[in-house]
Amino acid sequence: VKAGAFAEYTVVPAKQAVPLPSVKPEFLTLMVSGATAYLSLKELGDLSEGKKVLVTAAAGGTGQFAVQLAKKAKCHVIGTCSSDEKGGFLKSIGCDRTINYKTENVESVLRKDYPEGVDVVYESVGGKMFDLALNALSIKGCLIIIGFIAGYQNPTGLQPIKAELLPAKLLKKSASIRGFFLNHYLSDYKMALQHLLKMYERGDLVCEVDFGDMSPEGKFIGLESVFRAVDYMYMGKNIGKIVVELPHSVNSKL
């Protein structure tokens, strides 16, 4: 994992490299998305049996792992998504309650089904979803921010949130908001990745990959399709981690 993206090759110091058992697209899902879910929930989530965990964008690249890891910790998992197809995928990986925010009112569902609130939120959407998740926290609940995709296309990179009441909302519930950025946890990175790899090899972890087969122009192949892949992600169409296949270059200098 190194700064820089959308390249066929990169030079990485050996100490930063992690050996993989073989070359599989599924392993790409673990490098950042899987490790982020594993380390953030382990370090900040304080998961234990019976806790209620809300995962936003649950069928996405990192959400899929938050759902599965929370289930492994014997938590009750609620996942938000944007289609019934995604809801079906979430149920297949153990999600207890799916909320399709295109057809259901997330706020109403949470208030009705979880009147005491949720203990942990794994939040990667931002904007209005952040506000909803914050309001849904239980007493001593914790909201973990790992991203805010709703704002990535804005000129400022952020969508406004209703922050004026934030201190009062946190105080009222003895709740907390924690940010998680993988770069600050690199000392635990290799351990996390090895743990996830073992889980995958034992068949205890689904690493869903989306190659873009269902996108209008088909599978994402070659660097030129990166633009389509990013648009596909912003449209919220992907299930799992989007992977662009780079055919082996005949003109490679290596």
mmCIF file of C-alpha atoms in Angstrom:
data_model
loop_
_atom_site.group_PDB
_atom_site.id
_atom_site.type_symbol
_atom_site.label_atom_id
_atom_site.label_comp_id
_atom_site.label_asym_id
_atom_site.label_seq_id
_atom_site.Cartn_x
_atom_site.Cartn_y
_atom_site.Cartn_z
ATOM 1 C CA VAL A 1 0.000 0.000 0.000
ATOM 2 C CA LYS A 2 1.691 3.148 -1.211
ATOM 3 C CA ALA A 3 0.707 6.696 -2.112
ATOM 4 C CA GLY A 4 -0.227 7.039 -5.766
ATOM 5 C CA ALA A 5 -2.875 5.283 -7.798
ATOM 6 C CA PHE A 6 -4.014 4.265 -11.282
ATOM 7 C CA ALA A 7 -0.597 3.007 -12.363
ATOM 8 C CA GLU A 8 0.465 -0.315 -13.833
ATOM 9 C CA TYR A 9 3.623 -0.482 -11.728
ATOM 10 C CA THR A 10 5.041 1.137 -8.615
ATOM 11 C CA VAL A 11 8.227 0.779 -6.598
ATOM 12 C CA VAL A 12 7.712 -0.188 -2.969
ATOM 13 C CA PRO A 13 10.288 -0.649 -0.194
ATOM 14 C CA ALA A 14 10.424 -4.360 0.721
ATOM 15 C CA LYS A 15 9.551 -3.660 4.373
ATOM 16 C CA GLN A 16 6.219 -2.158 3.246
ATOM 17 C CA ALA A 17 5.301 -5.180 1.138
ATOM 18 C CA VAL A 18 3.108 -7.982 2.452
ATOM 19 C CA PRO A 19 3.511 -11.471 0.969
ATOM 20 C CA LEU A 20 0.348 -12.963 -0.558
ATOM 21 C CA PRO A 21 -0.319 -16.667 -1.071
ATOM 22 C CA SER A 22 -1.247 -16.100 -4.738
ATOM 23 C CA VAL A 23 -2.409 -13.396 -7.116
ATOM 24 C CA LYS A 24 -6.155 -12.974 -6.722
ATOM 25 C CA PRO A 25 -8.401 -9.904 -7.170
ATOM 26 C CA GLU A 26 -10.007 -10.777 -3.815
ATOM 27 C CA PHE A 27 -6.765 -9.912 -2.029
ATOM 28 C CA LEU A 28 -7.014 -6.338 -3.360
ATOM 29 C CA THR A 29 -10.222 -5.897 -1.387
ATOM 30 C CA LEU A 30 -8.308 -6.542 1.829
ATOM 31 C CA MET A 31 -5.370 -4.175 1.297
ATOM 32 C CA VAL A 32 -7.181 -0.982 2.296
ATOM 33 C CA SER A 33 -10.913 -1.702 2.635
ATOM 34 C CA GLY A 34 -10.570 -4.868 4.693
ATOM 35 C CA ALA A 35 -7.737 -3.531 6.853
ATOM 36 C CA THR A 36 -9.662 -0.313 7.551
ATOM 37 C CA ALA A 37 -12.724 -2.225 8.747
ATOM 38 C CA TYR A 38 -10.673 -4.673 10.810
ATOM 39 C CA LEU A 39 -8.449 -2.139 12.575
ATOM 40 C CA SER A 40 -11.064 0.575 13.133
ATOM 41 C CA LEU A 41 -13.560 -1.830 14.687
ATOM 42 C CA LYS A 42 -10.836 -3.566 16.715
ATOM 43 C CA GLU A 43 -9.255 -0.347 18.030
ATOM 44 C CA LEU A 44 -12.304 1.907 18.349
ATOM 45 C CA GLY A 45 -15.451 -0.214 18.101
ATOM 46 C CA ASP A 46 -15.214 -2.134 21.378
ATOM 47 C CA LEU A 47 -17.466 -4.793 19.842
ATOM 48 C CA SER A 48 -19.062 -7.433 22.028
ATOM 49 C CA GLU A 49 -21.960 -9.864 21.833
ATOM 50 C CA GLY A 50 -25.378 -8.268 21.420
ATOM 51 C CA LYS A 51 -24.192 -4.771 20.491
ATOM 52 C CA LYS A 52 -26.068 -3.092 17.671
ATOM 53 C CA VAL A 53 -23.829 -1.957 14.813
ATOM 54 C CA LEU A 54 -24.993 0.282 11.965
ATOM 55 C CA VAL A 55 -22.915 0.153 8.773
ATOM 56 C CA THR A 56 -23.579 2.820 6.131
ATOM 57 C CA ALA A 57 -22.847 1.999 2.465
ATOM 58 C CA ALA A 58 -22.765 -1.554 3.778
ATOM 59 C CA ALA A 59 -22.529 -3.281 0.380
ATOM 60 C CA GLY A 60 -19.507 -1.221 -0.689
ATOM 61 C CA GLY A 61 -15.811 -2.050 -0.701
ATOM 62 C CA THR A 62 -15.230 -1.575 3.026
ATOM 63 C CA GLY A 63 -18.810 -1.863 4.311
ATOM 64 C CA GLN A 64 -18.917 -5.554 3.360
ATOM 65 C CA PHE A 65 -16.081 -6.236 5.817
ATOM 66 C CA ALA A 66 -17.547 -4.130 8.634
ATOM 67 C CA VAL A 67 -20.759 -6.187 8.352
ATOM 68 C CA GLN A 68 -18.941 -9.530 8.464
ATOM 69 C CA LEU A 69 -16.494 -8.608 11.231
ATOM 70 C CA ALA A 70 -19.292 -7.231 13.413
ATOM 71 C CA LYS A 71 -21.233 -10.453 12.879
ATOM 72 C CA LYS A 72 -18.146 -12.496 13.844
ATOM 73 C CA ALA A 73 -18.163 -10.504 17.110
ATOM 74 C CA LYS A 74 -21.791 -11.669 17.613
ATOM 75 C CA CYS A 75 -23.251 -8.207 17.131
ATOM 76 C CA HIS A 76 -26.633 -7.337 15.616
ATOM 77 C CA VAL A 77 -25.830 -5.636 12.297
ATOM 78 C CA ILE A 78 -27.910 -3.087 10.397
ATOM 79 C CA GLY A 79 -26.748 -2.072 6.922
ATOM 80 C CA THR A 80 -27.883 0.777 4.655
ATOM 81 C CA CYS A 81 -27.761 0.317 0.890
ATOM 82 C CA SER A 82 -29.310 1.705 -2.308
ATOM 83 C CA SER A 83 -30.968 -1.317 -3.964
ATOM 84 C CA ASP A 84 -32.755 -4.576 -3.237
ATOM 85 C CA GLU A 85 -29.944 -6.430 -5.036
ATOM 86 C CA LYS A 86 -27.456 -4.969 -2.549
ATOM 87 C CA GLY A 87 -29.822 -5.846 0.272
ATOM 88 C CA GLY A 88 -29.811 -9.463 -0.931
ATOM 89 C CA PHE A 89 -26.013 -9.495 -0.947
ATOM 90 C CA LEU A 90 -25.937 -8.064 2.590
ATOM 91 C CA LYS A 91 -28.303 -10.741 3.856
ATOM 92 C CA SER A 92 -26.070 -13.389 2.252
ATOM 93 C CA ILE A 93 -23.094 -12.199 4.342
ATOM 94 C CA GLY A 94 -25.103 -12.149 7.566
ATOM 95 C CA CYS A 95 -26.584 -8.651 7.861
ATOM 96 C CA ASP A 96 -29.550 -8.820 10.265
ATOM 97 C CA ARG A 97 -31.487 -5.795 8.989
ATOM 98 C CA THR A 98 -30.998 -4.071 5.653
ATOM 99 C CA ILE A 99 -32.371 -0.605 4.936
ATOM 100 C CA ASN A 100 -32.735 0.431 1.296
ATOM 101 C CA TYR A 101 -32.551 4.212 1.642
ATOM 102 C CA LYS A 102 -34.097 4.683 -1.804
ATOM 103 C CA THR A 103 -37.350 2.999 -0.725
ATOM 104 C CA GLU A 104 -37.280 3.265 3.087
ATOM 105 C CA ASN A 105 -36.900 6.205 5.441
ATOM 106 C CA VAL A 106 -33.699 5.412 7.347
ATOM 107 C CA GLU A 107 -34.512 7.746 10.227
ATOM 108 C CA SER A 108 -38.005 6.273 10.726
ATOM 109 C CA VAL A 109 -36.792 2.673 10.543
ATOM 110 C CA LEU A 110 -34.041 3.285 13.098
ATOM 111 C CA ARG A 111 -36.367 5.137 15.465
ATOM 112 C CA LYS A 112 -39.045 2.446 15.213
ATOM 113 C CA ASP A 113 -36.900 -0.711 15.240
ATOM 114 C CA TYR A 114 -34.099 0.550 17.492
ATOM 115 C CA PRO A 115 -35.680 2.968 19.975
ATOM 116 C CA GLU A 116 -32.692 2.608 22.336
ATOM 117 C CA GLY A 117 -30.318 3.535 19.513
ATOM 118 C CA VAL A 118 -27.303 1.763 18.033
ATOM 119 C CA ASP A 119 -24.042 1.194 19.904
ATOM 120 C CA VAL A 120 -21.579 1.580 17.039
ATOM 121 C CA VAL A 121 -21.808 3.251 13.635
ATOM 122 C CA TYR A 122 -19.311 2.514 10.839
ATOM 123 C CA GLU A 123 -19.807 5.623 8.729
ATOM 124 C CA SER A 124 -18.418 6.266 5.249
ATOM 125 C CA VAL A 125 -21.099 8.378 3.547
ATOM 126 C CA GLY A 126 -21.166 11.776 5.266
ATOM 127 C CA GLY A 127 -23.680 14.601 4.790
ATOM 128 C CA LYS A 128 -27.267 13.697 5.664
ATOM 129 C CA MET A 129 -26.384 10.090 6.429
ATOM 130 C CA PHE A 130 -23.893 11.269 9.049
ATOM 131 C CA ASP A 131 -26.609 13.373 10.693
ATOM 132 C CA LEU A 132 -29.013 10.414 10.737
ATOM 133 C CA ALA A 133 -26.359 8.099 12.167
ATOM 134 C CA LEU A 134 -25.386 10.607 14.855
ATOM 135 C CA ASN A 135 -29.004 10.969 15.963
ATOM 136 C CA ALA A 136 -29.360 7.184 16.100
ATOM 137 C CA LEU A 137 -26.536 6.662 18.612
ATOM 138 C CA SER A 138 -27.369 4.996 21.907
ATOM 139 C CA ILE A 139 -26.151 6.121 25.307
ATOM 140 C CA LYS A 140 -22.345 5.734 25.291
ATOM 141 C CA GLY A 141 -22.567 4.993 21.552
ATOM 142 C CA CYS A 142 -19.612 5.548 19.222
ATOM 143 C CA LEU A 143 -19.643 6.761 15.615
ATOM 144 C CA ILE A 144 -16.514 5.871 13.621
ATOM 145 C CA ILE A 145 -15.829 8.027 10.548
ATOM 146 C CA ILE A 146 -13.781 6.249 7.895
ATOM 147 C CA GLY A 147 -14.824 8.439 4.954
ATOM 148 C CA PHE A 148 -17.523 10.658 3.433
ATOM 149 C CA ILE A 149 -18.116 9.585 -0.159
ATOM 150 C CA ALA A 150 -21.154 11.868 -0.517
ATOM 151 C CA GLY A 151 -18.759 14.823 -0.507
ATOM 152 C CA TYR A 152 -15.939 13.550 -2.714
ATOM 153 C CA GLN A 153 -17.390 15.120 -5.854
ATOM 154 C CA ASN A 154 -18.089 18.510 -4.287
ATOM 155 C CA PRO A 155 -15.623 21.329 -4.994
ATOM 156 C CA THR A 156 -14.885 21.512 -1.242
ATOM 157 C CA GLY A 157 -14.866 17.748 -0.809
ATOM 158 C CA LEU A 158 -17.381 17.995 2.033
ATOM 159 C CA GLN A 159 -21.127 18.140 2.405
ATOM 160 C CA PRO A 160 -22.366 20.299 5.275
ATOM 161 C CA ILE A 161 -23.520 18.564 8.440
ATOM 162 C CA LYS A 162 -25.664 19.933 11.243
ATOM 163 C CA ALA A 163 -22.733 20.497 13.563
ATOM 164 C CA GLU A 164 -24.117 23.360 15.677
ATOM 165 C CA LEU A 165 -25.857 20.951 18.045
ATOM 166 C CA LEU A 166 -23.026 18.425 18.044
ATOM 167 C CA PRO A 167 -21.609 19.177 21.539
ATOM 168 C CA ALA A 168 -25.091 18.968 23.093
ATOM 169 C CA LYS A 169 -25.951 15.741 21.255
ATOM 170 C CA LEU A 170 -22.750 14.048 22.398
ATOM 171 C CA LEU A 171 -23.102 15.275 25.968
ATOM 172 C CA LYS A 172 -26.729 14.199 26.178
ATOM 173 C CA LYS A 173 -25.772 10.611 25.348
ATOM 174 C CA SER A 174 -22.183 10.445 26.650
ATOM 175 C CA ALA A 175 -21.522 9.500 23.017
ATOM 176 C CA SER A 176 -18.360 9.873 20.969
ATOM 177 C CA ILE A 177 -17.220 10.404 17.395
ATOM 178 C CA ARG A 178 -13.911 8.908 16.316
ATOM 179 C CA GLY A 179 -12.045 9.376 13.066
ATOM 180 C CA PHE A 180 -10.032 6.500 11.614
ATOM 181 C CA PHE A 181 -7.321 6.877 8.958
ATOM 182 C CA LEU A 182 -5.398 3.710 8.100
ATOM 183 C CA ASN A 183 -2.061 5.542 7.695
ATOM 184 C CA HIS A 184 -1.999 6.201 11.445
ATOM 185 C CA TYR A 185 -2.241 2.483 12.248
ATOM 186 C CA LEU A 186 0.446 1.087 9.959
ATOM 187 C CA SER A 187 2.284 -0.533 12.879
ATOM 188 C CA ASP A 188 -0.624 -3.013 13.055
ATOM 189 C CA TYR A 189 -1.176 -3.270 9.308
ATOM 190 C CA LYS A 190 0.686 -6.511 8.565
ATOM 191 C CA MET A 191 -0.966 -8.266 11.497
ATOM 192 C CA ALA A 192 -4.395 -7.136 10.298
ATOM 193 C CA LEU A 193 -3.794 -8.230 6.717
ATOM 194 C CA GLN A 194 -2.442 -11.622 7.728
ATOM 195 C CA HIS A 195 -5.461 -12.164 9.981
ATOM 196 C CA LEU A 196 -7.858 -11.277 7.153
ATOM 197 C CA LEU A 197 -5.994 -13.462 4.650
ATOM 198 C CA LYS A 198 -6.287 -16.437 6.997
ATOM 199 C CA MET A 199 -10.012 -15.770 7.440
ATOM 200 C CA TYR A 200 -10.477 -15.657 3.658
ATOM 201 C CA GLU A 201 -8.478 -18.835 3.080
ATOM 202 C CA ARG A 202 -10.527 -20.657 5.744
ATOM 203 C CA GLY A 203 -13.714 -19.582 3.979
ATOM 204 C CA ASP A 204 -14.733 -17.341 6.907
ATOM 205 C CA LEU A 205 -14.709 -14.106 4.930
ATOM 206 C CA VAL A 206 -16.409 -13.079 1.687
ATOM 207 C CA CYS A 207 -14.311 -10.686 -0.408
ATOM 208 C CA GLU A 208 -16.821 -9.441 -2.978
ATOM 209 C CA VAL A 209 -15.246 -8.014 -6.131
ATOM 210 C CA ASP A 210 -17.073 -5.915 -8.750
ATOM 211 C CA PHE A 211 -15.356 -6.008 -12.152
ATOM 212 C CA GLY A 212 -17.992 -3.764 -13.738
ATOM 213 C CA ASP A 213 -19.686 -6.564 -15.689
ATOM 214 C CA MET A 214 -23.039 -4.848 -15.062
ATOM 215 C CA SER A 215 -21.839 -1.362 -16.060
ATOM 216 C CA PRO A 216 -23.162 0.087 -19.357
ATOM 217 C CA GLU A 217 -19.917 -0.530 -21.288
ATOM 218 C CA GLY A 218 -19.026 -3.750 -19.524
ATOM 219 C CA LYS A 219 -16.028 -4.964 -17.561
ATOM 220 C CA PHE A 220 -13.345 -2.499 -16.453
ATOM 221 C CA ILE A 221 -10.198 -3.418 -18.373
ATOM 222 C CA GLY A 222 -7.093 -1.249 -18.793
ATOM 223 C CA LEU A 223 -6.149 2.137 -17.357
ATOM 224 C CA GLU A 224 -8.512 3.876 -19.782
ATOM 225 C CA SER A 225 -11.484 2.301 -17.989
ATOM 226 C CA VAL A 226 -10.522 3.803 -14.608
ATOM 227 C CA PHE A 227 -12.713 6.847 -15.350
ATOM 228 C CA ARG A 228 -15.738 4.614 -15.928
ATOM 229 C CA ALA A 229 -14.980 2.675 -12.748
ATOM 230 C CA VAL A 230 -14.849 5.854 -10.636
ATOM 231 C CA ASP A 231 -18.145 7.092 -12.133
ATOM 232 C CA TYR A 232 -19.705 3.676 -11.469
ATOM 233 C CA MET A 233 -18.660 3.977 -7.824
ATOM 234 C CA TYR A 234 -20.008 7.527 -7.459
ATOM 235 C CA MET A 235 -23.325 6.376 -8.920
ATOM 236 C CA GLY A 236 -23.471 3.807 -6.119
ATOM 237 C CA LYS A 237 -23.765 0.876 -8.493
ATOM 238 C CA ASN A 238 -20.999 -1.364 -7.157
ATOM 239 C CA ILE A 239 -21.445 -4.354 -4.888
ATOM 240 C CA GLY A 240 -18.153 -4.975 -3.104
ATOM 241 C CA LYS A 241 -14.794 -3.559 -4.147
ATOM 242 C CA ILE A 242 -14.370 -2.263 -7.694
ATOM 243 C CA VAL A 243 -11.369 -3.802 -9.422
ATOM 244 C CA VAL A 244 -9.972 -2.680 -12.769
ATOM 245 C CA GLU A 245 -8.119 -5.427 -14.600
ATOM 246 C CA LEU A 246 -4.783 -4.386 -16.119
ATOM 247 C CA PRO A 247 -3.796 -6.750 -18.920
ATOM 248 C CA HIS A 248 -0.089 -7.591 -18.842
ATOM 249 C CA SER A 249 1.685 -5.017 -20.979
ATOM 250 C CA VAL A 250 3.749 -6.502 -23.810
ATOM 251 C CA ASN A 251 5.826 -3.309 -23.823
ATOM 252 C CA SER A 252 6.698 -3.567 -20.145
ATOM 253 C CA LYS A 253 10.182 -2.254 -19.353
ATOM 254 C CA LEU A 254 10.442 -4.523 -16.301
#
